[in-house]
mmCIF file of C-alpha atoms in Angstrom:
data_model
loop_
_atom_site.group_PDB
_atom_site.id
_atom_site.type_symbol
_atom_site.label_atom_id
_atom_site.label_comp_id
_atom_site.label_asym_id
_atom_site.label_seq_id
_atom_site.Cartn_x
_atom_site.Cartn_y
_atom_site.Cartn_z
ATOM 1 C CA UNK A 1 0.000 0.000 0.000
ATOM 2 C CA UNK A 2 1.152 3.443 -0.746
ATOM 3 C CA UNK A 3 0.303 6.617 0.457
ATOM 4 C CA UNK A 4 2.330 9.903 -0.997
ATOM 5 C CA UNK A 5 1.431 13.448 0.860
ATOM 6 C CA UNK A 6 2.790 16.842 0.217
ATOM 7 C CA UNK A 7 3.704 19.680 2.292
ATOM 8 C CA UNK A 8 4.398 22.764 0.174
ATOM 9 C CA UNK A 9 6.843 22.163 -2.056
ATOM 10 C CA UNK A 10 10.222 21.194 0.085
ATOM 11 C CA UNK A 11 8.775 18.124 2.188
ATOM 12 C CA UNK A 12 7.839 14.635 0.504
ATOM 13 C CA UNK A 13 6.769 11.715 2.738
ATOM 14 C CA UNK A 14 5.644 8.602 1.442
ATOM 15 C CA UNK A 15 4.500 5.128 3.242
ATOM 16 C CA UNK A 16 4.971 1.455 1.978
ATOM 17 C CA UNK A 17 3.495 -1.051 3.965
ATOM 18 C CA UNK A 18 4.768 -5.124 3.288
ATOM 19 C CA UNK A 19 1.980 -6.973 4.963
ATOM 20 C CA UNK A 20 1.730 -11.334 4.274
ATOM 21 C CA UNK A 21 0.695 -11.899 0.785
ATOM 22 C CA UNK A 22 -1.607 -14.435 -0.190
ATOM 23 C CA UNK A 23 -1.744 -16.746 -3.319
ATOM 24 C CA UNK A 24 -4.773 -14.757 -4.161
ATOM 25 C CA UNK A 25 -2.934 -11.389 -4.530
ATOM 26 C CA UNK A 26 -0.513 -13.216 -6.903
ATOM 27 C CA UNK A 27 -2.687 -14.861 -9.121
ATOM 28 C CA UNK A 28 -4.586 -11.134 -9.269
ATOM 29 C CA UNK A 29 -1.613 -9.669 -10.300
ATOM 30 C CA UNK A 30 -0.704 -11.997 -12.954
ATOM 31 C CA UNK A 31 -4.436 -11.656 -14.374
ATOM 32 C CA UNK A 32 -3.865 -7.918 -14.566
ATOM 33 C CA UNK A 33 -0.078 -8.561 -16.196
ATOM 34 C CA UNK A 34 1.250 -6.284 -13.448
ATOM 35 C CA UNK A 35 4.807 -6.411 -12.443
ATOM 36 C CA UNK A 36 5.112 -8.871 -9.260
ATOM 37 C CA UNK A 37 8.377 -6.991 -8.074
ATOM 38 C CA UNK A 38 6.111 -4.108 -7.632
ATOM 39 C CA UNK A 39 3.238 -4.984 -5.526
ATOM 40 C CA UNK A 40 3.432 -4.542 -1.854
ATOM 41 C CA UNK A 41 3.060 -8.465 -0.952
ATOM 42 C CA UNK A 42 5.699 -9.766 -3.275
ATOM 43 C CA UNK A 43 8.727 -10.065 -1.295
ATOM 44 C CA UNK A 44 6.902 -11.428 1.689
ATOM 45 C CA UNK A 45 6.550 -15.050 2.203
ATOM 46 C CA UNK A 46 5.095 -14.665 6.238
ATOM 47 C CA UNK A 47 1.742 -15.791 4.809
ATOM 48 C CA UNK A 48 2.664 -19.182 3.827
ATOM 49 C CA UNK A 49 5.693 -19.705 6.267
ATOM 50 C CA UNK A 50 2.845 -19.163 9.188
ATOM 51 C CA UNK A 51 -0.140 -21.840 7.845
ATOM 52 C CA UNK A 52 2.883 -24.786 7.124
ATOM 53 C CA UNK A 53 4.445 -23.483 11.188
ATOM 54 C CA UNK A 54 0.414 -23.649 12.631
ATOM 55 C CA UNK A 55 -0.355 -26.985 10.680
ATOM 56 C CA UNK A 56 2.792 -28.796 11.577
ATOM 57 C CA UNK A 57 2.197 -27.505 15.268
ATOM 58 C CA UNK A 58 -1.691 -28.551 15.100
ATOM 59 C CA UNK A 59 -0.362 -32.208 13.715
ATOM 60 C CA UNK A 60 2.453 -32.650 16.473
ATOM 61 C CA UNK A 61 0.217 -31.436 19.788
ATOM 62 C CA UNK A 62 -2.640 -34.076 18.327
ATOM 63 C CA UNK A 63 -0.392 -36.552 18.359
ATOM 64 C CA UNK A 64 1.123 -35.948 21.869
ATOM 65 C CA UNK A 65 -2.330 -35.432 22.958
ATOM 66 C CA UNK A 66 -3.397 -38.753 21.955
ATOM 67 C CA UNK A 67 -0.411 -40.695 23.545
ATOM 68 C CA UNK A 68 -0.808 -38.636 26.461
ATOM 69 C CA UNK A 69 -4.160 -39.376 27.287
ATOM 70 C CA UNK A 70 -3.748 -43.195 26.147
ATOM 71 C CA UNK A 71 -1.126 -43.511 28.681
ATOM 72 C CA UNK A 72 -2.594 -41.795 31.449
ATOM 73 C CA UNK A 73 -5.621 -43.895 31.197
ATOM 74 C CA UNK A 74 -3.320 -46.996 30.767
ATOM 75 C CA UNK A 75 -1.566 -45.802 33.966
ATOM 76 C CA UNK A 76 -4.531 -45.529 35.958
ATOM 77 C CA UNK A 77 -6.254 -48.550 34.786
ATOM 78 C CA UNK A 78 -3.432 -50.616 36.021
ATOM 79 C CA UNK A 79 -2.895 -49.123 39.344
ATOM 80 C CA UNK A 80 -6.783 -50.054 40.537
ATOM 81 C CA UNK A 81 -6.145 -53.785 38.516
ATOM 82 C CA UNK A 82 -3.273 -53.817 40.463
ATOM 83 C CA UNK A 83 -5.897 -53.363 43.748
ATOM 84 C CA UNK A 84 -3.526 -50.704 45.169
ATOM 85 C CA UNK A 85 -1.248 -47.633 44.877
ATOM 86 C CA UNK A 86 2.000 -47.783 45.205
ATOM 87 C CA UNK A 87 2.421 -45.073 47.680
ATOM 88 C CA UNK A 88 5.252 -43.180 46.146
ATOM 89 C CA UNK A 89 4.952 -39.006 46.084
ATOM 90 C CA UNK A 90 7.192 -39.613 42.666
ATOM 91 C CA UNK A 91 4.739 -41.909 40.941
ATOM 92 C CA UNK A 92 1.658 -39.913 42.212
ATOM 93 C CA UNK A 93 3.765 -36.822 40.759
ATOM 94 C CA UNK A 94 4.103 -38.290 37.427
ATOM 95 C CA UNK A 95 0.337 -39.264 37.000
ATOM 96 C CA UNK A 96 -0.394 -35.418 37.940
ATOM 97 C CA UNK A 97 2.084 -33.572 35.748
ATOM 98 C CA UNK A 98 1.053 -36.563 32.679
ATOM 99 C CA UNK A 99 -2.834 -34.771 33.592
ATOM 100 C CA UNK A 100 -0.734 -31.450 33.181
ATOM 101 C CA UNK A 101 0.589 -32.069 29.693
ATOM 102 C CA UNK A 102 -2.482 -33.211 28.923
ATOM 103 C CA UNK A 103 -4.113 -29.730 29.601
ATOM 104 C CA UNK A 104 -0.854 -27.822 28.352
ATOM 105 C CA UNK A 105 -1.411 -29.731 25.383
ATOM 106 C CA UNK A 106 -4.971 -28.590 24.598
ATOM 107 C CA UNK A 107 -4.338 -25.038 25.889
ATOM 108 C CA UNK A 108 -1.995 -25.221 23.060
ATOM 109 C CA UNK A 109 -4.384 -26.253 20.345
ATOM 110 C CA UNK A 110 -6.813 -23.831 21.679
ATOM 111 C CA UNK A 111 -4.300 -20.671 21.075
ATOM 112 C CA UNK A 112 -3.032 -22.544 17.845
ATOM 113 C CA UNK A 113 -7.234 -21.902 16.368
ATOM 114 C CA UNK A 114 -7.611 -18.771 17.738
ATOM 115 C CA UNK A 115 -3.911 -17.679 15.636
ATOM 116 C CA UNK A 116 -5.772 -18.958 12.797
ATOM 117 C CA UNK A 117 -8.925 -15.772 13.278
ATOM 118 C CA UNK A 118 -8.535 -13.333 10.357
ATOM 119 C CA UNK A 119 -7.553 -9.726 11.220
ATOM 120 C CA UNK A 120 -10.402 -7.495 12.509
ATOM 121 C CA UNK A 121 -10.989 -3.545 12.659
ATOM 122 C CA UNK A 122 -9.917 -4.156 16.693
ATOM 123 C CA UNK A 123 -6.995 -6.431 16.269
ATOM 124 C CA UNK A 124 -5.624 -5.386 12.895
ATOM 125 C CA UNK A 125 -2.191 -7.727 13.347
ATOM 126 C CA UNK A 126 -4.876 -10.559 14.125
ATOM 127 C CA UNK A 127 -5.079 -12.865 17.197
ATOM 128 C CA UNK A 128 -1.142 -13.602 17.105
ATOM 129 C CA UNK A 129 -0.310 -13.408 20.643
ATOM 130 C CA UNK A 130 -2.948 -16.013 21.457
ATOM 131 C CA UNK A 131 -0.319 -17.972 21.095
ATOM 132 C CA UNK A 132 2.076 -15.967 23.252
ATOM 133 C CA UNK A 133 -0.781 -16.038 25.981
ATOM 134 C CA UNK A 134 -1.395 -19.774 25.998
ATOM 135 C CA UNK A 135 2.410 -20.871 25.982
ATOM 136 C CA UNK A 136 2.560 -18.419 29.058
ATOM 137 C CA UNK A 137 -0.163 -20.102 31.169
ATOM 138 C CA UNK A 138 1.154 -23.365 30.111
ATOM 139 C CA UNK A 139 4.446 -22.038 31.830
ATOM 140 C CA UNK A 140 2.423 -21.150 34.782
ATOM 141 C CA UNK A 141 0.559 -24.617 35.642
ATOM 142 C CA UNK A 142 3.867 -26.059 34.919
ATOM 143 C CA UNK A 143 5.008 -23.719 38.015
ATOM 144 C CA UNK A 144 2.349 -24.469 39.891
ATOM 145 C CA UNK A 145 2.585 -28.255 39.901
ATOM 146 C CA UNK A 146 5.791 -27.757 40.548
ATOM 147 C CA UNK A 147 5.578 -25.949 43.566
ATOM 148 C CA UNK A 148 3.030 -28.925 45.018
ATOM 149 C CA UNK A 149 4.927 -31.262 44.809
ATOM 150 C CA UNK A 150 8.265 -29.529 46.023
ATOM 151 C CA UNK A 151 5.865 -28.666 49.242
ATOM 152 C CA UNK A 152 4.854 -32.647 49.410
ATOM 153 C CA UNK A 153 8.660 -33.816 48.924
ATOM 154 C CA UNK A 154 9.496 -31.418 51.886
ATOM 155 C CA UNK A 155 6.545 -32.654 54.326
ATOM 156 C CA UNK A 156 7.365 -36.331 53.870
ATOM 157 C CA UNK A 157 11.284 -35.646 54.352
ATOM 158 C CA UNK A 158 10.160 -33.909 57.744
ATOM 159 C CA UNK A 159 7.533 -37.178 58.541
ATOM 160 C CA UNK A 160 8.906 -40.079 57.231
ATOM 161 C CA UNK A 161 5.911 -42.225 57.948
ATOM 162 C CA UNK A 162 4.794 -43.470 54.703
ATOM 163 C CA UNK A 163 5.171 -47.278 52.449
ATOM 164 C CA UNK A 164 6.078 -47.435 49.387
ATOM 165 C CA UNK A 165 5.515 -50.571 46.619
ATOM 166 C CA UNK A 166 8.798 -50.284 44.781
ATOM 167 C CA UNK A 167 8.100 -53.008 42.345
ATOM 168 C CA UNK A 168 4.974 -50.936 41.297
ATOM 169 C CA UNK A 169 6.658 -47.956 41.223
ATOM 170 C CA UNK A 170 9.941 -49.214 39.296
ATOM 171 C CA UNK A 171 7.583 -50.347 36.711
ATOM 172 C CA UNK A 172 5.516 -47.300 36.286
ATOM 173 C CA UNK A 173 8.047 -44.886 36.200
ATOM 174 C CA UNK A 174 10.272 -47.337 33.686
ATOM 175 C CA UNK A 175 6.965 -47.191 31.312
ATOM 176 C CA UNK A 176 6.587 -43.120 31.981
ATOM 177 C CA UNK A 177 10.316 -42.809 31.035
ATOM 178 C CA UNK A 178 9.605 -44.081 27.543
ATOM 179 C CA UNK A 179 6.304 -42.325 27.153
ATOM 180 C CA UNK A 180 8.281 -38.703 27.543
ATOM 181 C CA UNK A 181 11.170 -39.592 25.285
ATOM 182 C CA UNK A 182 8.325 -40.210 22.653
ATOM 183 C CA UNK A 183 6.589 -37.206 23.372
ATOM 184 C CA UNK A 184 9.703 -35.272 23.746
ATOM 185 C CA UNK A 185 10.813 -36.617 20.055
ATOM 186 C CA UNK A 186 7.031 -35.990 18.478
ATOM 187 C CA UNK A 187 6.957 -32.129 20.142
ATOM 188 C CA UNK A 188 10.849 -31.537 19.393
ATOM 189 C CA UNK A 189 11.238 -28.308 16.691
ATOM 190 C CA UNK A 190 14.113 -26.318 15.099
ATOM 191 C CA UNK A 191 15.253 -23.433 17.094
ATOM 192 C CA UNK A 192 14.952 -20.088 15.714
ATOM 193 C CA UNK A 193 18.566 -18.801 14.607
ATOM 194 C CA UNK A 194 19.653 -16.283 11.827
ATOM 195 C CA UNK A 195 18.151 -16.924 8.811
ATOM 196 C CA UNK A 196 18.993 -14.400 5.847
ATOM 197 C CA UNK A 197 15.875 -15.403 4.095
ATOM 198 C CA UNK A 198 15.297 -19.021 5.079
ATOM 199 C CA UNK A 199 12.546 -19.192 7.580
ATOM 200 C CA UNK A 200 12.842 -21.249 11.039
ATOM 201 C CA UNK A 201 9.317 -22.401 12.179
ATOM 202 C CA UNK A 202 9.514 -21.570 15.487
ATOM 203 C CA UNK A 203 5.917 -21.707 17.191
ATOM 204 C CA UNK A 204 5.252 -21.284 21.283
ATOM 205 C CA UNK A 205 2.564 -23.045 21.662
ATOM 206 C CA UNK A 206 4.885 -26.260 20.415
ATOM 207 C CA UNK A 207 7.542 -24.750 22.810
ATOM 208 C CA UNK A 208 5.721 -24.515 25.352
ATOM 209 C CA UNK A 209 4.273 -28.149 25.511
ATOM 210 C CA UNK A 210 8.089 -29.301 24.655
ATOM 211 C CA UNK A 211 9.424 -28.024 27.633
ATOM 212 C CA UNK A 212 6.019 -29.623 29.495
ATOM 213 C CA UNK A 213 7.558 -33.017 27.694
ATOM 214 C CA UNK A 214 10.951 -32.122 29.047
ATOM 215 C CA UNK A 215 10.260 -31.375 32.382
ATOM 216 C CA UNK A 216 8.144 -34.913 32.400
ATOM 217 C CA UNK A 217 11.223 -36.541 31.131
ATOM 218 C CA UNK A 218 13.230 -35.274 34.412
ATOM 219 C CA UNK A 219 10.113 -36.277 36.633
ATOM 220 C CA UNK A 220 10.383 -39.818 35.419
ATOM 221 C CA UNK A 221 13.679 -40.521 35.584
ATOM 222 C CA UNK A 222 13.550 -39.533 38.989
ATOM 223 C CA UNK A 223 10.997 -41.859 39.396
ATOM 224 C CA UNK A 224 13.307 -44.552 37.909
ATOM 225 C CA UNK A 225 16.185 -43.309 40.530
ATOM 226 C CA UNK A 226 14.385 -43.513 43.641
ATOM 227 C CA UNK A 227 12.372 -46.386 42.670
ATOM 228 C CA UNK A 228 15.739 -48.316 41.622
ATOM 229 C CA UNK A 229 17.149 -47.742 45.072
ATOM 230 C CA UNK A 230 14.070 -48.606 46.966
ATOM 231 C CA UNK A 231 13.632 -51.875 45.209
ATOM 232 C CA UNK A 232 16.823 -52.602 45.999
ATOM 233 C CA UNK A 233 17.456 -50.706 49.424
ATOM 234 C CA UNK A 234 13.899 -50.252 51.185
ATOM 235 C CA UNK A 235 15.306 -48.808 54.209
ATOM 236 C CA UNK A 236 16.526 -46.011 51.669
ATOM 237 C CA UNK A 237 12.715 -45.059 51.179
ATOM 238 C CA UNK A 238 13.416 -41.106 51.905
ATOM 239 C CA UNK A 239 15.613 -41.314 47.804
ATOM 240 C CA UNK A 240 11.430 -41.212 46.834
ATOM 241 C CA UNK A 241 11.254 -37.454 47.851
ATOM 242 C CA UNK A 242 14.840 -36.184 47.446
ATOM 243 C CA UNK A 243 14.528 -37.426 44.176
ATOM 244 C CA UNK A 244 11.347 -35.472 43.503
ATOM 245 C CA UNK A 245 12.738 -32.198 45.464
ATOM 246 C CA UNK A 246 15.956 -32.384 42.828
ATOM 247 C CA UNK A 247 14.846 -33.090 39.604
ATOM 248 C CA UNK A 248 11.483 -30.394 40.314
ATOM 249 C CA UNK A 249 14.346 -27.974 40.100
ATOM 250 C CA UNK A 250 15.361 -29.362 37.010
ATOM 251 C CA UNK A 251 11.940 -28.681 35.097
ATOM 252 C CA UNK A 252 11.733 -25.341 36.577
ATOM 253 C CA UNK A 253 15.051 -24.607 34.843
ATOM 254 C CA UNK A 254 13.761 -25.964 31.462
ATOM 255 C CA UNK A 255 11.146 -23.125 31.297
ATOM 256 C CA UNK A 256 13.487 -20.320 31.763
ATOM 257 C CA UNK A 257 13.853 -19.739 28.367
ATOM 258 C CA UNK A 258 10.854 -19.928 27.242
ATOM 259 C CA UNK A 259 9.665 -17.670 29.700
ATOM 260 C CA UNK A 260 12.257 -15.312 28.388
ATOM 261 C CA UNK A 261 11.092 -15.225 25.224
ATOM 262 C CA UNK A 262 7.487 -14.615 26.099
ATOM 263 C CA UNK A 263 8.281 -11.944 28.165
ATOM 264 C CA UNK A 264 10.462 -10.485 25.473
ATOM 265 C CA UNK A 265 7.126 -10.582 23.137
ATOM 266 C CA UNK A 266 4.838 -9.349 25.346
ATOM 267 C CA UNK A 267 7.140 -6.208 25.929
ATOM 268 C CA UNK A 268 7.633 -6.188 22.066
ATOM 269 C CA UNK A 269 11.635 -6.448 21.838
ATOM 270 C CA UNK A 270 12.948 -8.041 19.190
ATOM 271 C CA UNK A 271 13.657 -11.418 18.997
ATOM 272 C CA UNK A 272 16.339 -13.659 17.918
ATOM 273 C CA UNK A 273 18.219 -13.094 14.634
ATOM 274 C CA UNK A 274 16.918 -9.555 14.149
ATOM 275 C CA UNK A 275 19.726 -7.379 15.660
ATOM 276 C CA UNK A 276 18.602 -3.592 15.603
ATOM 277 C CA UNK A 277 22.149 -2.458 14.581
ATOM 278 C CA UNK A 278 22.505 -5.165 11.850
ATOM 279 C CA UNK A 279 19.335 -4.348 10.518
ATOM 280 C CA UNK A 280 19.210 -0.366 10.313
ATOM 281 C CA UNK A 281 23.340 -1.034 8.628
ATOM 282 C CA UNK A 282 21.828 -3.223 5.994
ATOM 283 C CA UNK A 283 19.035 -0.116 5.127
ATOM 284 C CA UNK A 284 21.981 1.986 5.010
ATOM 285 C CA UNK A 285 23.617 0.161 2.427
ATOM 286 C CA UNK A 286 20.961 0.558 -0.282
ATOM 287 C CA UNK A 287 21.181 3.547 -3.058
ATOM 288 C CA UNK A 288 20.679 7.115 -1.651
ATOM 289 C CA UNK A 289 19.874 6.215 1.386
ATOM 290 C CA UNK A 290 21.217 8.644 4.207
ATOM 291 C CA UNK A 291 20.091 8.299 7.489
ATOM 292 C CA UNK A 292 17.467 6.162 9.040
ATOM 293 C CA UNK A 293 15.450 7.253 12.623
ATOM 294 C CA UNK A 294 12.549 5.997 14.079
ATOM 295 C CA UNK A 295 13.653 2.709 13.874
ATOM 296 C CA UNK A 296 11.484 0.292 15.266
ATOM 297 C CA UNK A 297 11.580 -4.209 15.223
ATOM 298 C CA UNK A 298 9.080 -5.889 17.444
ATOM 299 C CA UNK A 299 7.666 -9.238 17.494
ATOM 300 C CA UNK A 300 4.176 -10.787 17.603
ATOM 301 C CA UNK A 301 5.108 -14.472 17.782
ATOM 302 C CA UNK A 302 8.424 -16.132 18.286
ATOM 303 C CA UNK A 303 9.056 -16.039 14.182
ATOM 304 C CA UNK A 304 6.951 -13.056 13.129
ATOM 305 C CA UNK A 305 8.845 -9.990 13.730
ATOM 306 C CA UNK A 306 7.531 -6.196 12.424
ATOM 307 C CA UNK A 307 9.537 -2.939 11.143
ATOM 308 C CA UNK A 308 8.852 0.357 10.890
ATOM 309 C CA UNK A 309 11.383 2.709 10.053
ATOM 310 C CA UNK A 310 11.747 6.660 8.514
ATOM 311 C CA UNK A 311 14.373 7.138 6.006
ATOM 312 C CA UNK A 312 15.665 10.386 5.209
ATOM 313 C CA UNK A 313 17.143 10.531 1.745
ATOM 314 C CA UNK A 314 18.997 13.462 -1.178
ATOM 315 C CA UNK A 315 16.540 12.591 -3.827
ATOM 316 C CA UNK A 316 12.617 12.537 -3.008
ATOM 317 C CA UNK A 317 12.009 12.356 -6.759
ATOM 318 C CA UNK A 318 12.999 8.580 -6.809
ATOM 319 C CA UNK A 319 11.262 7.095 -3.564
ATOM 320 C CA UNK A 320 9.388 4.687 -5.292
ATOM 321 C CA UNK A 321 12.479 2.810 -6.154
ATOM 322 C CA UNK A 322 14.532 3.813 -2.853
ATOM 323 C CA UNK A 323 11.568 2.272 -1.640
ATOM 324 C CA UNK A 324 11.625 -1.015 -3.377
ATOM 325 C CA UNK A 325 15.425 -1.180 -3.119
ATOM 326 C CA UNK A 326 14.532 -1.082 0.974
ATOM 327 C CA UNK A 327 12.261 -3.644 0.903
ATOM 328 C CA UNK A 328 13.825 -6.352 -1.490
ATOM 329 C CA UNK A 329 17.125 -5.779 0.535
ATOM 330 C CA UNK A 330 15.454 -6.468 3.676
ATOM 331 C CA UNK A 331 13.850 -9.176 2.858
ATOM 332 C CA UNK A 332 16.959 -10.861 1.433
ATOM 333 C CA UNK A 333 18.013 -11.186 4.450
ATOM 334 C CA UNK A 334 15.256 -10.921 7.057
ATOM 335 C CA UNK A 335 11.812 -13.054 7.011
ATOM 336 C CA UNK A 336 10.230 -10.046 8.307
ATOM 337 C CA UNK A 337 6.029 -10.578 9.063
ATOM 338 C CA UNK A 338 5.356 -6.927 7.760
ATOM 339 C CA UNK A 339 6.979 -3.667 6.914
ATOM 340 C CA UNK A 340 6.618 0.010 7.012
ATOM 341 C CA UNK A 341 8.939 2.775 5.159
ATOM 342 C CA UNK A 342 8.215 6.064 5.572
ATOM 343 C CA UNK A 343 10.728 8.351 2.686
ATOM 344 C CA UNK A 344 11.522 11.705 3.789
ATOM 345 C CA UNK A 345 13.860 14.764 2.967
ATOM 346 C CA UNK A 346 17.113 14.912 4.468
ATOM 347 C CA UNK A 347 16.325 18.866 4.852
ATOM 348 C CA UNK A 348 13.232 18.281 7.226
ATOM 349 C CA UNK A 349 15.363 16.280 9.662
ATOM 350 C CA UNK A 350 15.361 17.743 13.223
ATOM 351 C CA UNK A 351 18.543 16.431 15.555
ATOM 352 C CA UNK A 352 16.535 17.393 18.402
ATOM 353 C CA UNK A 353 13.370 15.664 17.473
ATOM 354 C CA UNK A 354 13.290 12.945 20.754
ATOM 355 C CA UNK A 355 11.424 10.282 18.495
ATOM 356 C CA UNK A 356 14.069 10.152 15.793
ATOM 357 C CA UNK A 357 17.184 9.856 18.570
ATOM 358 C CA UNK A 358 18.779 6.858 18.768
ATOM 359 C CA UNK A 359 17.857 3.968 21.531
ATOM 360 C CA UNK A 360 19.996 2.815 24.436
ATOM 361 C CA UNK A 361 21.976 -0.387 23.931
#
């Protein structure tokens, strides 16, 4: 889209907005014979990288869900065939945080189809940070839970008076061991990195029920530990909440990233692989180009990251192409979501202007 507007005869400002382009706008423009290069939607691909991300994401969290609920009910089922429980705070741990992923799980798919809501007159960038929202409550049950059963672990270590059935608990936590590598495999997703124009599908709602598969993993094989020396030391019975103490530590440690990422998002920094310096030196390298302010890169998911920027340039009689230049160089090298050039006259520039001064490292 592009808007020109004139003040008197000495300022020129004009406004290009890259927003994600759909296979409709293409075949349009090849119906009309226009020039691809030169519609707004062309260089972006955020359209198409974003349904493959949210389809692969929906596919992966059915899955898990499925073998998550299958062995939970499997779990259950054969404690009560059994005709008892085995007693252990680890095994009774592991059936609660499997009941957790399960729940993480569909709080994912629930923000994955409310991502999918077209953009309305209220929320013009769409329902994005549904996703953002969900992976960050998923963090906080995961918390939660965690802080139970660190508060059981530390009121049986101060009353030892409890039995445990190591035989049933070796074998439980042996079977949950397996069940979170699987899920841990299935939910398992390339990291975000630098890119220059490949695009890293990076979702948080998959995060976010990885690290729930993670921190499962390090419940169960703490399971496995205490249950190991129980079986074969029972007098060693108090390894059942140390164990559980310990390793709850561990899955708290496996969401601090995570949670540094939403956080990052909901403040709208930039994320990873879109440097401010490196980006704002690569607009500076294009044709007639010389100066850029009001420099702005946010992001609205983990791999959809918005620009804004003002570029001051010698020659307002050629913005069309300073703008085009600007936008095929950026996204060379950047899989930006959307972006916004505003072309203005290196005359009207005001060093004291406190929007155009540079930010703080």
């Amino acid at each position: 889209m592009l808007f020109c507007k004139f003040k008197g005869s000495s300022e020129f400002s004009v406004c290009f907005c890259i927003c994600p382009a759909r296979s409709g706008d293409r075949q349009e423009a090849e119906v009309t014979g226009a020039n691809p290069a030169y519609h707004c939607h062309s260089y972006s691909q955020a359209y198409e990288n974003r349904q493959r991300e949210q389809h692969q994401a929906r596919r992966k969290l059915c899955v898990a869900s499925v073998i998550c609920t299958f062995f939970m009910i499997a779990e259950i089922t054969g404690k009560y065939v059994c005709g008892h429980i085995a007693g252990s705070l680890a095994v009774l741990s592991d059936a609660a945080h499997i009941l957790v992923d399960l729940t993480g799980f569909l709080i994912s798919l629930l923000s994955l189809c409310l991502t999918s809501k077209p953009p309305t007159k209220q929320c013009t960038f769409g329902w994005h940070r549904a996703e953002i929202l969900g992976a960050l409550m998923s963090m906080i049950i995961v918390w939660m839970v965690t802080g139970v059963l660190i508060y059981l672990a530390c009121m049986r270590l101060l009353h030892p008076d409890y039995d445990i059935d190591a035989t049933v608990m070796l074998i439980t936590s042996a079977c949950a061991v397996l069940t979170n590598i699987l899920l841990s495999l299935i939910l398992h997703q390339t990291g975000p990195g630098h890119n220059h124009g490949a695009q890293a599908l990076s979702n948080a709602s998959l995060q976010a029920a990885f690290v729930h598969a993670i921190g499962d993993l390090f419940q169960s094989i703490s399971v496995l530990i205490s249950a190991l020396i129980i079986f074969f030391k029972p007098q060693y019975k108090i390894a059942d909440p140390i164990c559980t103490f310990v390793f709850s530590i561990f899955v708290l440690a496996t969401t601090i990233t995570i949670l540094r990422d939403i956080l990052t998002i909901l403040m709208e920094g930039t994320s990873k692989g879109f440097a401010y310096d490196a980006v704002k030196a690569r607009i500076l390298t294009v044709e007639k180009v010389e100066s850029v302010h009001d420099l702005h890169v946010w992001a609205l998911t983990m791999n959809q990251t918005a620009l804004s920027a003002h570029i001051a340039t010698a020659d307002s009689t050629d913005s069309q192409k300073i703008l085009r230049d600007v936008t095929q160089a950026l996204f060379e090298q950047y899989s930006f979501h959307s972006v916004t050039i505003q072309i203005e006259s290196g005359q009207d520039q005001k060093p004291d202007c406190v929007f155009c001064q540079e930010p703080r490292d």
